[in-house]
Amino acid sequence: MHIHRLEKIWLIFGAAMLGVFLTIIGVSAFASGNQPPSDATLIDPTKVDQTKPFDKPGLKKIDDDRYEAIIVAQAFQFTPKDMVIPKGATVDFLVTSKDVVHGFEIIKTNVNMMVVPGHINSIEYTFKEAGEYLVVCNEYCGSGHHMMATKIKVVE
Amino acid sequence: MNAISKKLRQFEMERGLPATVIGIKEAKLAFAHVSFSLVALLIGGLCGLLQTMVRTGVIPEIAGVGYYELLTAHGLMLAIVFTTLFIFGLLFSFLGQSFGRFEDFPRRLGWVGFWFMILGVILVTWMVLAGEASVLYTFYAPLKAHPVFYIGLVIFVVGTWIASGAMFRMYADYKREHPGVHPPLQAYMSIMTALLWVVATLGVAATILFQLLPLSLGWTDKVGIELSRTLFWYFGHPLVYFWLLPAYIVWYTVIPKIVGGKIFSDALARMSFLLFLLFSFPVGFHHQLLEPGISAFWKYVQVVLTFLVIIPSLMTAFSMFATFELVGRRKKATGIFGWVKKMPYRDVRFLAPFIGMLFFIPAGAGGVINASHQLNIIVHNTLWVTGHFHITVGAAVALTFFGTAYWLVPLLRGRTLTSAMNRLGLVQTAAWTIGMLFMSTAMHISGLLGNPRRTGPAAYFKDSLVADWIPYHVAMAIGGTILFISILLFLYAMFQLAFRTPKGTEEFPIAETEEEAMATPLFFENWKLWIFVTFALIAFAYTVPIWHMIENAPPGAPGWKLW
Ligand code: HEM
Ligand SMILES: [Cu+2]
Ligand SMILES: [Cu+2]
């Protein structure tokens, strides 16, 4: 099939750009480990309260600058509320849902993931700045969806 | 047009009936689809306007109808009903133009499909209004709507399958009667669009029939959520190409004629549509990048395939601007951008789709961002995404459909596009452009600030962040108001063009191919092969992750009605 010379240039240039983009995000994903949250851990959504570690939601200190935040999402709230985290700490957020799909977004950070019943999703984040962070549910979950939010305080 | 068609047309003209290129019976079928799509546009547009108002807090909920009922109706009416009905009307018009007259059987089948769609829409709308289905247009499991809602969806989809079957039959008939000849380009593209739709809807039909409907009826008490979402997005991405391809048909075959040019290349046009068929399906994970239970590796595989489907869009862009430049040259334009001055901006049939094309440039770039694996985390489920699809389907596609309706509706009704209506069309197009610029820009920016999508008037403990979003909500409401006015102008024009403007024969603008363009190879007609490759690619991208989902399924989740 004959293709016009200029179109060839355009398509080769376009495809090359796409190749560059894919290489960048591929290297970032597989060499630097910048993967989107894709946790494979399962949980019975009807027994969240009885299943470790979600039987005791809250912030747990693991190491000097390392914490684990165990969070349960349900219509229309997050448990625990109002967590306090020291500045500079790295937190592993482990979140699951007791009912429908929710979202977990900490505004002004790169923390954003889907919370799906039957699954535990997780993401790591280091709080480098003190202040109040707003956490919202960003997936429609019912009539009170816009009230589903909590706060994280990062203190010096 | 074949000999019988010519005779029939002669006959219709002698009897003083509307003399269109498309037969009267064919025109009726197409017009039925288009007219009902406009009703959906009105209802959906009104909901959209109210949403922007409720979100700013200008008005509270109206008579118990809250934000999410509005949003469910808006998404369904515009993303599903308006688009699908308009598109089927358009495809029947293209086939009418390509084949002359339809045989009785496929034409009647077309009507059966139409009434199925209407029945489905009525059932679904009834459930939404009754507050039994506030599940948004994506009805994600385990939200549990009333069974009638799902039954309505199924009837609607079956209607589209019947209508698509009618089209496939027409195409097959034509091929049988014209061995060794390429069916006309518009017909090829229309069939490709219908085929894409049928293959796509298999996924959504599967999750409704085997997961959501049984759950809603109480036959099962648990549902596998990730499987359901995966089946939904296997449909959800090709859905956007189902919206886009009819607009591309107009860009490829109609716009060149209106600007006084020719189709740059018939073969490359077919090639780009073929690539859309092949690469539209194995990419649904780019909507599920932040979900648990799907491995990051398979997400990346689908990201790569997503980028491949950008190539046919690059081909389309080239074709369009090549056509414009060739026209410009013929009209003595000089320099690279000389053609810009030679385009018929005062012709709404050109202006509206052309602005749509311009919208598609940033929209395409935004799409690349959204699909970029880890970059998605910044925008996922924020208003950025809502801004994105208002400039793709809500601007590029909608404006193309508007610009097409200005000649198609009078043509189907045996009337003409008057210069007064053309002027009104220019104003209406300008209003849509301005309204959309306001609304979608505000959505994009506030999304980057973290403002979540699909969210009613949120106070969030009066956080200072929320105060930052207010100006954007106001801009959305201003844009929404201008957009709604534009819809009213459009519907007024459509009413005039369908029932009031002088009788006559409106031209069906359809371009010829450039002389020096190459001949079209016959492999495009090898449907068995292409359908096989399509399913092979689907199998490649989905078998392992779906197998994994079933093999490692969590204990099922019960359904919930949380509204
Ligand atoms: C009068 C014109 C329009 C206005 C004022 C408008 C406004 C809006 C608003 C405010 C939202 C909700 C934002 C959110 O909370 O997430 C929305 C969502 C949406 N709009 Fe529009 N829109 C208009 C036209 C259109 C058109 C023409 C289409 C498509 C053909 C469209 C498709 C959608 C879709 C698919 C959604 C997402 C629904 C969901 O998230 O469930 N809109 N629109
Ligand atoms: Cu929510
Ligand atoms: Cu997509």
Short mmCIF file of C-alpha atoms and ligand atoms in Angstrom, two decimals, chain A residues 102 137 139-141 145 148, ligand 2:
data_model
loop_
_atom_site.label_atom_id
_atom_site.label_comp_id
_atom_site.label_asym_id
_atom_site.label_seq_id
_atom_site.Cartn_x
_atom_site.Cartn_y
_atom_site.Cartn_z
CA HIS A 102 -14.94 3.55 47.52
CA CYS A 137 -13.79 9.23 48.94
CA GLU A 139 -15.79 6.98 43.94
CA TYR A 140 -19.57 7.28 44.10
CA CYS A 141 -20.81 5.06 46.91
CA HIS A 145 -20.82 10.03 49.14
CA MET A 148 -17.29 10.74 53.17
CU CU C 2 -17.90 7.61 48.09
#
